[in-house]
Coordinates of C-alpha atoms in Angstrom, one line a residue:
Chain A
M1221 CA -4.5 -4.0 -55.9
I1222 CA -1.6 -2.6 -54.1
G1223 CA -2.6 -0.9 -50.8
D1224 CA -5.6 1.2 -51.7
Y1225 CA -4.6 1.7 -55.3
T1226 CA -5.3 -0.2 -58.4
I1227 CA -2.4 -1.4 -60.6
G1228 CA -3.2 1.4 -63.1
E1229 CA -3.2 4.1 -60.5
F1230 CA 0.0 2.7 -58.9
T1231 CA 1.9 2.8 -62.2
S1232 CA 0.7 6.4 -62.8
I1233 CA 1.8 7.4 -59.3
L1234 CA 5.2 5.9 -60.0
A1235 CA 5.4 7.6 -63.4
M1236 CA 4.5 11.1 -62.0
Q1237 CA 6.6 10.8 -58.9
G1238 CA 9.4 9.6 -61.2
F1239 CA 9.0 12.6 -63.3
A1240 CA 9.0 15.0 -60.3
G1241 CA 12.2 13.1 -59.3
L1242 CA 13.6 14.0 -62.7
I1243 CA 13.3 17.7 -62.0
L1244 CA 15.1 17.2 -58.7
F1245 CA 17.6 15.1 -60.6
S1246 CA 18.3 18.0 -62.9
V1247 CA 19.0 20.4 -60.1
F1248 CA 21.2 17.8 -58.4
V1249 CA 23.1 17.2 -61.6
L1250 CA 23.7 20.9 -62.2
M1251 CA 24.8 21.5 -58.6
A1252 CA 26.9 18.3 -58.4
L1253 CA 28.7 19.0 -61.7
G1254 CA 30.0 22.3 -60.4
L1255 CA 30.9 20.8 -57.1
A1256 CA 32.5 17.7 -58.6
I1257 CA 34.7 19.9 -60.9
I1258 CA 35.8 22.1 -58.0
F1259 CA 36.3 19.2 -55.5
G1260 CA 37.8 16.9 -58.1
Q1261 CA 40.3 19.4 -59.4
M1262 CA 41.3 21.4 -56.5
G1263 CA 40.3 19.3 -53.5
V1264 CA 38.5 22.3 -52.3
I1265 CA 35.3 21.5 -50.4
N1266 CA 33.1 24.4 -51.3
M1267 CA 30.5 24.8 -48.6
A1268 CA 29.2 28.0 -50.2
H1269 CA 28.1 26.2 -53.4
G1270 CA 24.5 26.5 -52.4
E1271 CA 24.8 30.2 -52.0
F1272 CA 26.2 30.4 -55.5
M1273 CA 23.2 28.6 -56.7
I1274 CA 20.9 31.0 -54.8
L1275 CA 22.7 33.9 -56.4
G1276 CA 21.7 32.5 -59.8
A1277 CA 18.1 32.1 -58.5
Y1278 CA 18.0 35.8 -57.3
V1279 CA 19.4 36.9 -60.7
T1280 CA 16.6 35.0 -62.4
Y1281 CA 14.0 36.5 -60.1
F1282 CA 15.2 40.1 -60.8
C1283 CA 15.3 39.3 -64.4
S1284 CA 11.7 38.2 -64.4
Q1285 CA 10.7 41.4 -62.4
F1286 CA 12.7 43.6 -64.8
F1287 CA 11.2 42.1 -67.9
S1288 CA 7.6 42.2 -66.7
A1289 CA 8.0 45.8 -65.7
Y1290 CA 10.0 47.3 -68.6
L1291 CA 10.1 44.8 -71.5
P1292 CA 6.8 42.9 -71.3
G1293 CA 7.1 42.2 -75.0
L1294 CA 10.1 40.0 -74.5
F1295 CA 8.8 38.4 -71.3
S1296 CA 8.4 35.0 -73.1
I1297 CA 12.1 34.6 -73.6
Y1298 CA 13.4 36.3 -70.5
F1299 CA 14.3 32.9 -69.0
F1300 CA 17.1 32.4 -71.4
I1301 CA 18.6 35.8 -70.7
A1302 CA 18.2 35.2 -67.0
M1303 CA 20.1 31.9 -67.3
A1304 CA 23.0 33.6 -69.1
L1305 CA 23.1 36.4 -66.5
A1306 CA 22.9 33.9 -63.6
F1307 CA 25.9 32.0 -65.1
C1308 CA 27.8 35.3 -65.4
A1309 CA 27.0 36.5 -61.9
S1310 CA 28.0 33.3 -60.2
F1311 CA 31.1 32.9 -62.5
G1312 CA 32.2 36.4 -61.6
L1313 CA 31.6 35.9 -57.9
G1314 CA 33.4 32.6 -58.1
I1315 CA 36.5 34.2 -59.7
L1316 CA 36.5 36.9 -57.1
V1317 CA 36.3 34.4 -54.2
E1318 CA 39.1 32.3 -55.7
W1319 CA 41.3 35.3 -56.0
G1320 CA 40.4 36.8 -52.6
M1321 CA 40.3 33.6 -50.5
I1322 CA 40.6 30.1 -52.0
R1323 CA 44.0 30.6 -53.6
F1324 CA 45.6 31.1 -50.2
L1325 CA 44.2 27.8 -48.9
Y1326 CA 45.2 25.2 -51.5
K1327 CA 47.8 23.8 -49.2
R1328 CA 45.3 23.5 -46.4
P1329 CA 42.3 21.6 -47.7
L1330 CA 40.5 21.3 -44.4
D1331 CA 40.7 25.0 -43.9
T1332 CA 38.8 25.5 -47.1
L1333 CA 35.9 23.7 -45.5
L1334 CA 35.8 26.3 -42.7
A1335 CA 36.5 29.2 -44.9
T1336 CA 33.8 28.4 -47.4
W1337 CA 31.4 27.7 -44.7
G1338 CA 32.1 31.2 -43.3
L1339 CA 31.7 32.6 -46.8
S1340 CA 28.3 30.8 -47.0
L1341 CA 27.1 32.5 -43.8
I1342 CA 28.4 35.9 -45.0
L1343 CA 26.6 35.5 -48.4
Q1344 CA 23.4 34.4 -46.6
Q1345 CA 23.4 37.5 -44.5
F1346 CA 24.3 39.6 -47.5
Y1347 CA 21.2 38.2 -49.4
R1348 CA 19.1 38.8 -46.3
S1349 CA 20.2 42.4 -45.9
V1350 CA 20.0 43.3 -49.6
F1351 CA 17.2 41.2 -51.0
G1352 CA 15.2 40.8 -47.8
A1353 CA 14.4 37.8 -45.7
R1354 CA 11.1 37.0 -47.5
E1355 CA 11.2 34.2 -50.0
V1356 CA 10.4 35.2 -53.5
G1357 CA 9.2 33.2 -56.5
V1358 CA 9.5 34.0 -60.2
T1359 CA 6.7 34.4 -62.6
L1360 CA 7.1 32.0 -65.5
P1361 CA 6.3 33.0 -69.0
E1362 CA 3.0 31.6 -70.4
W1363 CA 4.5 28.9 -72.5
M1364 CA 6.3 27.2 -69.7
L1365 CA 3.1 26.8 -67.6
G1366 CA 0.7 24.0 -67.9
A1367 CA 1.3 20.3 -68.4
V1368 CA 1.2 17.6 -71.1
N1369 CA -1.4 15.0 -70.4
L1370 CA 0.0 11.6 -71.3
T1371 CA -3.0 9.7 -70.0
D1372 CA -6.0 10.7 -67.8
I1373 CA -4.0 10.5 -64.7
I1374 CA -0.4 11.1 -65.8
E1375 CA 0.5 14.8 -66.2
I1376 CA 3.9 16.1 -67.1
P1377 CA 4.7 19.7 -66.4
I1378 CA 6.2 21.6 -69.3
N1379 CA 8.7 23.6 -67.1
G1380 CA 10.0 20.2 -65.9
L1381 CA 10.7 19.1 -69.5
F1382 CA 12.4 22.4 -70.1
V1383 CA 14.7 22.0 -67.0
M1384 CA 15.6 18.5 -68.1
G1385 CA 16.4 19.6 -71.6
L1386 CA 18.6 22.3 -70.2
T1387 CA 20.4 19.9 -67.9
I1388 CA 21.1 17.5 -70.8
I1389 CA 22.6 20.4 -72.9
I1390 CA 24.7 21.7 -70.0
T1391 CA 26.0 18.2 -69.1
V1392 CA 27.0 17.5 -72.7
A1393 CA 28.6 20.9 -72.9
V1394 CA 30.6 20.2 -69.7
Y1395 CA 31.6 16.8 -71.0
L1396 CA 32.8 18.4 -74.3
I1397 CA 34.7 21.1 -72.5
M1398 CA 36.4 18.7 -70.1
F1399 CA 37.2 15.8 -72.4
R1400 CA 37.4 17.3 -75.9
S1401 CA 38.8 20.7 -75.6
G1402 CA 42.4 21.9 -75.1
W1403 CA 41.4 23.7 -72.1
G1404 CA 39.8 20.6 -70.5
K1405 CA 43.1 18.8 -71.1
Q1406 CA 44.8 21.5 -69.0
V1407 CA 42.2 21.2 -66.3
R1408 CA 42.6 17.4 -66.1
A1409 CA 46.4 17.7 -66.1
V1410 CA 46.3 20.1 -63.2
M1411 CA 43.8 17.8 -61.5
Q1412 CA 46.1 14.8 -61.7
N1413 CA 49.4 16.4 -60.9
R1414 CA 49.5 20.1 -60.2
V1415 CA 53.3 20.5 -59.9
M1416 CA 53.9 18.5 -63.1
A1417 CA 51.2 20.4 -65.0
G1418 CA 53.1 23.6 -64.3
A1419 CA 56.4 21.9 -65.4
V1420 CA 54.9 21.1 -68.8
G1421 CA 53.9 24.7 -69.3
I1422 CA 50.4 25.0 -68.0
N1423 CA 49.5 28.2 -66.1
T1424 CA 48.0 26.3 -63.1
K1425 CA 46.9 29.4 -61.2
M1426 CA 44.9 30.6 -64.2
V1427 CA 43.4 27.2 -64.7
D1428 CA 42.4 27.0 -61.0
R1429 CA 40.7 30.4 -61.1
I1430 CA 38.7 29.7 -64.2
T1431 CA 37.7 26.2 -63.1
F1432 CA 36.4 27.5 -59.8
G1433 CA 34.5 30.2 -61.7
L1434 CA 33.1 27.7 -64.1
G1435 CA 31.9 25.4 -61.3
C1436 CA 30.2 28.3 -59.6
G1437 CA 28.7 29.5 -62.8
I1438 CA 27.1 26.1 -63.4
A1439 CA 25.7 26.4 -59.9
G1440 CA 24.2 29.7 -61.0
I1441 CA 22.4 28.0 -63.8
A1442 CA 21.2 25.4 -61.3
G1443 CA 19.8 28.3 -59.4
S1444 CA 17.9 29.4 -62.5
A1445 CA 16.4 25.9 -62.8
F1446 CA 15.8 25.8 -59.0
T1447 CA 13.4 28.8 -59.2
M1448 CA 10.9 26.5 -60.9
I1449 CA 10.7 23.9 -58.1
G1450 CA 11.2 26.0 -55.0
S1451 CA 11.0 29.5 -53.8
T1452 CA 14.1 31.6 -53.5
G1453 CA 15.2 32.7 -50.0
P1454 CA 18.6 33.6 -48.4
T1455 CA 19.0 30.1 -46.9
A1456 CA 17.4 28.0 -49.5
G1457 CA 20.8 26.9 -50.9
Q1458 CA 21.8 25.3 -47.7
L1459 CA 19.2 22.7 -48.0
Y1460 CA 20.8 21.4 -51.1
I1461 CA 24.4 21.4 -50.2
V1462 CA 24.3 18.2 -48.2
D1463 CA 22.4 16.3 -50.8
T1464 CA 24.8 17.5 -53.5
F1465 CA 27.8 16.4 -51.5
L1466 CA 26.1 13.0 -51.1
V1467 CA 25.7 12.8 -54.9
V1468 CA 29.3 13.7 -55.5
V1469 CA 30.8 11.2 -53.0
F1470 CA 28.3 8.5 -53.9
G1471 CA 29.2 8.8 -57.6
G1472 CA 33.0 8.8 -57.2
A1473 CA 34.5 12.2 -57.2
A1474 CA 36.5 11.9 -60.4
S1475 CA 33.8 10.5 -62.7
L1476 CA 31.2 12.6 -64.6
L1477 CA 29.2 9.5 -65.4
G1478 CA 29.2 8.5 -61.8
T1479 CA 27.9 11.9 -60.7
I1480 CA 25.0 11.6 -63.1
A1481 CA 24.2 8.1 -62.2
S1482 CA 24.2 8.8 -58.5
A1483 CA 22.2 12.0 -58.9
F1484 CA 19.6 9.9 -60.7
T1485 CA 19.5 7.1 -58.1
I1486 CA 19.3 9.5 -55.1
S1487 CA 16.7 11.8 -56.6
Q1488 CA 14.4 9.0 -57.9
A1489 CA 14.6 7.1 -54.6
Q1490 CA 13.9 10.2 -52.7
S1491 CA 11.0 11.4 -54.8
T1492 CA 9.3 8.0 -55.2
M1493 CA 9.5 7.2 -51.5
E1494 CA 8.2 10.6 -50.5
F1495 CA 4.8 9.8 -51.9
F1496 CA 4.4 6.7 -49.7
M1497 CA 5.9 7.9 -46.5
S1498 CA 6.9 11.2 -44.9
G1499 CA 9.7 13.3 -46.3
S1500 CA 12.0 12.6 -43.4
M1501 CA 11.5 8.9 -43.5
A1502 CA 12.3 8.9 -47.2
K1503 CA 15.5 10.8 -46.5
V1504 CA 16.5 8.4 -43.7
L1505 CA 16.0 5.4 -46.0
T1506 CA 18.0 7.1 -48.8
L1507 CA 20.8 8.0 -46.5
L1508 CA 20.9 4.5 -45.0
T1509 CA 21.2 3.0 -48.4
V1510 CA 23.9 5.3 -49.6
V1511 CA 25.9 4.8 -46.4
G1512 CA 25.5 1.1 -46.8
I1513 CA 26.8 1.1 -50.3
L1514 CA 29.6 3.5 -49.5
M1515 CA 30.8 1.1 -46.8
L1516 CA 31.1 -1.6 -49.4
R1517 CA 32.5 0.7 -52.1
P1518 CA 34.3 3.6 -50.4
Q1519 CA 35.6 4.9 -53.7
G1520 CA 32.1 5.6 -55.0
L1521 CA 30.0 3.9 -57.8
F1522 CA 32.3 4.6 -60.7
T1523 CA 36.1 4.6 -60.8
L1524 CA 38.8 4.4 -63.4
N1525 CA 40.9 1.2 -63.5
I1526 CA 44.4 2.4 -63.9
R1527 CA 47.7 1.9 -62.2
R1528 CA 48.5 4.8 -59.9
Chain B
M510 CA 72.6 27.9 -73.3
L511 CA 71.9 27.4 -69.6
A512 CA 73.9 29.5 -67.1
V513 CA 73.5 28.9 -63.4
D514 CA 75.3 31.4 -61.2
N515 CA 75.7 31.1 -57.4
L516 CA 72.5 29.1 -56.9
T517 CA 71.5 28.6 -53.3
V518 CA 68.4 26.5 -52.4
A519 CA 67.1 25.8 -48.9
Y520 CA 64.1 24.0 -47.3
G521 CA 63.3 26.3 -44.5
E522 CA 66.5 26.7 -42.4
S523 CA 68.4 23.8 -43.9
E524 CA 70.4 24.8 -47.0
V525 CA 70.6 22.0 -49.6
I526 CA 72.4 23.6 -52.5
H527 CA 75.3 25.9 -51.7
N528 CA 76.4 28.6 -54.3
L529 CA 76.3 26.3 -57.3
S530 CA 77.5 27.7 -60.6
F531 CA 77.7 25.9 -63.9
E532 CA 77.1 26.4 -67.6
V533 CA 75.8 24.2 -70.3
K534 CA 76.8 25.0 -73.9
P535 CA 74.4 24.6 -76.8
N536 CA 74.3 21.0 -78.0
E537 CA 76.1 19.8 -74.9
I538 CA 75.0 16.9 -72.6
V539 CA 76.0 17.3 -69.0
A540 CA 75.6 14.6 -66.4
I541 CA 75.3 15.5 -62.8
M542 CA 76.3 12.5 -60.7
G543 CA 75.9 12.0 -57.0
R544 CA 74.5 9.6 -54.4
N545 CA 71.1 9.9 -52.9
G546 CA 70.4 13.0 -50.9
M547 CA 73.2 15.0 -52.4
G548 CA 70.9 17.6 -53.9
K549 CA 70.4 16.4 -57.5
T550 CA 66.6 16.5 -57.5
T551 CA 66.5 19.7 -55.5
L552 CA 68.7 21.3 -58.1
M553 CA 66.4 20.2 -60.9
K554 CA 63.3 21.3 -59.0
S555 CA 64.7 24.7 -58.3
L556 CA 65.7 25.1 -61.9
M557 CA 62.1 24.4 -62.8
G558 CA 60.7 26.8 -60.2
I559 CA 59.1 24.0 -58.2
V560 CA 61.3 24.6 -55.1
P561 CA 61.9 28.3 -54.5
T562 CA 65.5 29.6 -55.0
R563 CA 67.1 31.5 -52.1
E564 CA 69.9 33.2 -54.0
G565 CA 71.5 33.2 -57.4
H566 CA 70.7 33.7 -61.0
V567 CA 69.6 31.3 -63.8
Q568 CA 69.7 32.2 -67.5
V569 CA 68.3 30.3 -70.4
G570 CA 69.8 31.6 -73.6
E571 CA 69.8 35.3 -73.1
A572 CA 66.7 35.4 -70.8
S573 CA 66.9 35.5 -67.0
I574 CA 64.3 33.2 -65.5
D575 CA 64.8 34.3 -61.8
G576 CA 61.6 34.2 -59.8
M577 CA 59.5 32.9 -62.6
E578 CA 56.6 30.4 -62.2
S579 CA 57.2 26.9 -63.7
Y580 CA 55.0 27.5 -66.8
Q581 CA 56.9 30.7 -67.6
R582 CA 60.2 28.9 -67.4
V583 CA 58.8 26.3 -69.8
S584 CA 57.9 29.0 -72.3
N585 CA 61.4 30.3 -71.9
G586 CA 62.8 27.0 -73.1
L587 CA 63.2 24.7 -70.1
A588 CA 61.7 21.3 -70.2
Y589 CA 61.6 18.8 -67.4
V590 CA 61.4 15.0 -67.1
P591 CA 61.0 14.4 -63.4
Q592 CA 62.2 11.5 -61.3
G593 CA 59.5 8.9 -61.3
R594 CA 58.2 10.2 -64.7
M595 CA 55.1 11.8 -63.3
I596 CA 52.9 11.3 -66.4
F597 CA 49.2 12.0 -66.1
P598 CA 47.9 8.5 -65.4
S599 CA 44.3 8.7 -66.4
M600 CA 44.9 10.7 -69.6
T601 CA 45.7 8.9 -72.9
V602 CA 49.2 8.8 -74.3
K603 CA 48.2 11.3 -77.0
E604 CA 46.7 13.7 -74.4
N605 CA 49.7 13.4 -72.2
I606 CA 51.9 14.6 -75.1
E607 CA 49.5 17.3 -76.0
T608 CA 49.7 18.9 -72.5
G609 CA 53.2 19.9 -73.6
L610 CA 51.7 21.9 -76.4
T611 CA 50.2 24.5 -74.1
S612 CA 53.2 26.8 -74.2
T613 CA 53.8 26.5 -77.9
G614 CA 50.2 27.0 -79.0
D615 CA 50.5 24.1 -81.5
K616 CA 47.4 22.0 -82.0
T617 CA 48.8 18.7 -83.1
V618 CA 51.8 16.7 -81.8
P619 CA 54.8 17.2 -84.1
G620 CA 55.4 14.0 -86.2
D621 CA 59.1 13.8 -85.3
I622 CA 58.2 13.0 -81.7
Y623 CA 56.4 9.8 -82.8
E624 CA 59.4 9.1 -85.0
L625 CA 61.7 9.1 -82.0
F626 CA 59.2 7.0 -80.0
P627 CA 57.2 4.8 -82.4
V628 CA 55.8 2.8 -79.5
L629 CA 53.9 5.9 -78.3
L630 CA 52.1 6.2 -81.7
E631 CA 51.1 2.5 -81.4
M632 CA 49.7 3.2 -77.9
K633 CA 48.4 6.7 -78.4
D634 CA 44.9 5.9 -77.1
R635 CA 45.9 3.9 -74.1
R636 CA 45.9 5.5 -70.7
G637 CA 49.3 6.7 -69.6
G638 CA 49.0 4.9 -66.3
N639 CA 48.7 1.5 -68.0
L640 CA 52.1 1.8 -69.8
S641 CA 55.2 0.0 -68.5
G642 CA 57.9 1.9 -66.8
G643 CA 60.1 2.2 -69.8
Q644 CA 57.2 3.3 -72.0
Q645 CA 56.2 5.9 -69.4
Q646 CA 59.7 7.2 -69.4
Q647 CA 59.5 7.7 -73.2
L648 CA 56.2 9.4 -72.8
A649 CA 57.6 11.8 -70.2
I650 CA 60.5 12.7 -72.6
A651 CA 58.0 13.1 -75.5
R652 CA 55.8 15.3 -73.4
A653 CA 58.9 17.5 -72.5
L654 CA 60.0 17.6 -76.2
A655 CA 56.5 18.8 -77.2
T656 CA 57.2 22.1 -75.5
K657 CA 60.1 22.7 -78.0
P658 CA 62.7 23.3 -75.4
K659 CA 66.2 24.7 -75.6
V660 CA 67.3 22.9 -72.5
L661 CA 66.0 19.5 -71.4
L662 CA 66.3 18.5 -67.7
L663 CA 66.1 14.8 -66.9
D664 CA 66.1 13.7 -63.3
E665 CA 67.3 10.1 -62.8
P666 CA 65.8 8.8 -66.1
T667 CA 67.2 5.3 -65.5
E668 CA 65.5 4.7 -62.2
G669 CA 63.4 1.6 -62.3
I670 CA 64.2 0.8 -65.9
Q671 CA 65.7 -2.5 -67.2
P672 CA 69.3 -2.4 -68.3
S673 CA 68.7 -3.1 -72.0
I674 CA 66.3 -0.1 -72.3
I675 CA 68.9 2.1 -70.5
K676 CA 71.3 1.5 -73.3
E677 CA 68.7 2.4 -75.8
M678 CA 67.6 5.5 -73.9
A679 CA 71.2 6.8 -74.0
R680 CA 71.2 6.4 -77.8
T681 CA 67.8 8.2 -78.1
L682 CA 68.9 11.1 -76.0
C683 CA 72.0 11.6 -78.1
R684 CA 69.8 11.4 -81.2
I685 CA 67.5 14.0 -79.8
R686 CA 70.5 16.3 -79.1
D687 CA 71.8 15.9 -82.6
E688 CA 68.5 16.3 -84.4
K689 CA 67.0 19.1 -82.3
G690 CA 70.2 20.8 -81.3
L691 CA 69.3 21.2 -77.6
S692 CA 71.2 21.1 -74.4
I693 CA 70.6 18.3 -72.0
V694 CA 71.2 18.2 -68.2
V695 CA 70.8 14.7 -66.7
S696 CA 71.1 13.8 -63.1
E697 CA 72.3 10.2 -62.6
Q698 CA 73.6 7.5 -60.3
V699 CA 74.4 5.0 -63.0
L700 CA 77.9 5.8 -64.3
S701 CA 77.8 3.6 -67.4
F702 CA 74.7 5.4 -68.6
A703 CA 76.3 8.8 -68.0
L704 CA 79.5 7.8 -69.9
D705 CA 77.4 6.5 -72.8
M706 CA 75.9 9.9 -73.5
A707 CA 77.4 12.8 -71.5
D708 CA 80.0 15.2 -72.9
R709 CA 80.9 16.3 -69.4
V710 CA 80.4 14.9 -66.0
L711 CA 79.9 17.0 -62.8
V712 CA 79.9 15.3 -59.4
I713 CA 77.7 16.8 -56.7
E714 CA 78.2 16.1 -53.0
K715 CA 76.3 17.8 -50.2
G716 CA 75.0 20.5 -52.5
S717 CA 78.4 21.5 -54.0
F718 CA 80.3 20.3 -57.1
V719 CA 83.4 18.4 -56.0
H720 CA 84.6 17.1 -59.3
E721 CA 84.3 18.0 -63.0
S722 CA 85.6 16.2 -66.0
P723 CA 85.0 16.0 -69.8
R724 CA 84.1 12.4 -70.9
E725 CA 87.5 12.0 -72.6
G726 CA 90.1 11.1 -70.1
I727 CA 87.6 10.9 -67.2
D728 CA 89.0 9.1 -64.2
E729 CA 86.3 6.5 -63.9
K730 CA 87.6 5.1 -60.6
K731 CA 87.5 8.5 -59.0
V732 CA 84.0 9.2 -60.1
A733 CA 82.9 5.7 -59.0
G734 CA 84.4 6.4 -55.7
F735 CA 82.2 9.4 -55.2
L736 CA 79.1 7.3 -56.1
S737 CA 79.8 4.3 -53.9
V738 CA 78.0 4.2 -50.6

């Protein structure tokens, strides 16, 4: 007996909360991947990252509306189209923002913090004016609803499995792009030494623009996934930005593996503790632990051992 | 091959390079000698488009590269080995060389680069940051050669390298010039190294050339006088 629960019930609770944590983990990973790429490469702290995510969520919402109204026959696969569109929308907006604002601020990294924060306020008000202040939720196609019953008590939601599968595919894709493609090589070269990358023939401005777009695009996909665990509103993205930064810093900004590991730790800790205490206490404990570990290891969990 | 005409470079109000003009012929190795702070690195950086040029014209072959970005200068045939080597530390040796392929569009590293620097083939999967100084220097030269340049710029390649390797580097650079038929501009403080390889020596002082001499019949004492502190 643990508290009021039997051992069996207790493990079931852990398993289910753990699984709920995995969905949160997926959103964290998708958000943090984009943020880590942008922060790692350009040193730009993108405070508007959450709003790029919400753009993806709105695109998903409108897709679901559109398909249920005009193409009900294709409703069961609308989610895939929505994800692609969410990526494109956030990617496009990202490119536009880089071209219109960020590129003037590369030499002033602290100012990007202010500028992107301003951008996030503008975007929030834009969403509020255009899409309305009310929160909206998407209708999921039939096959994503329901749950798999593992035992009598343990239930695993299908949409959760779907989001996780999606996260794995995107993480692998990002890994391949960054570490196995010619373009990824250019990105890493710019990341390590912008001036020298230019002097070996890399068009650094182009690389910057597309990388920023890519990071935002992944946030758009995160937004698609987000619609399954929360309702979409103009300010919903803001709730996630702090957690995502925490994930990036905790993991070590230059490491993909670190980002994944820290997203896992933080989301699991958060989700498991939430069951046993109030949400805010869970957050406080998570933050305290992370702060403690960062004091011992300021460079984050994972770092590369090389001579600088 | 490289023609610099009336080049003036300034950081803000302070002018560092004053109306410099010089030419480098095909297959020629030119050494630019001078003490610290005389403008060697600034000259190199402005040729690469890293530091903006205030006035003057630069031509590579027939093409004018005035006002171009670094990467455009590279596709026009300039390659750069900077002071301190500046390799990409967390990328492997192979990846470092491959970054130079961006402007040529090649997919694989040409074999003759590994022929020149066999040690890089041995270490191709090591991270660049874990190589010794001399190896990093070779890597930086290999990376520059991967862009198939017409003119190779080297900024103080001997800095922080042990004397035995300096000798070898002079031989390698001459070999590169002979095999690939490119022009080389090297900025240096070490006179013996310059005399080992250069066809012509220019001495820069406070942003202007004060002495020029072909290697044959060079007045070593006079040049050494310019270099002593």
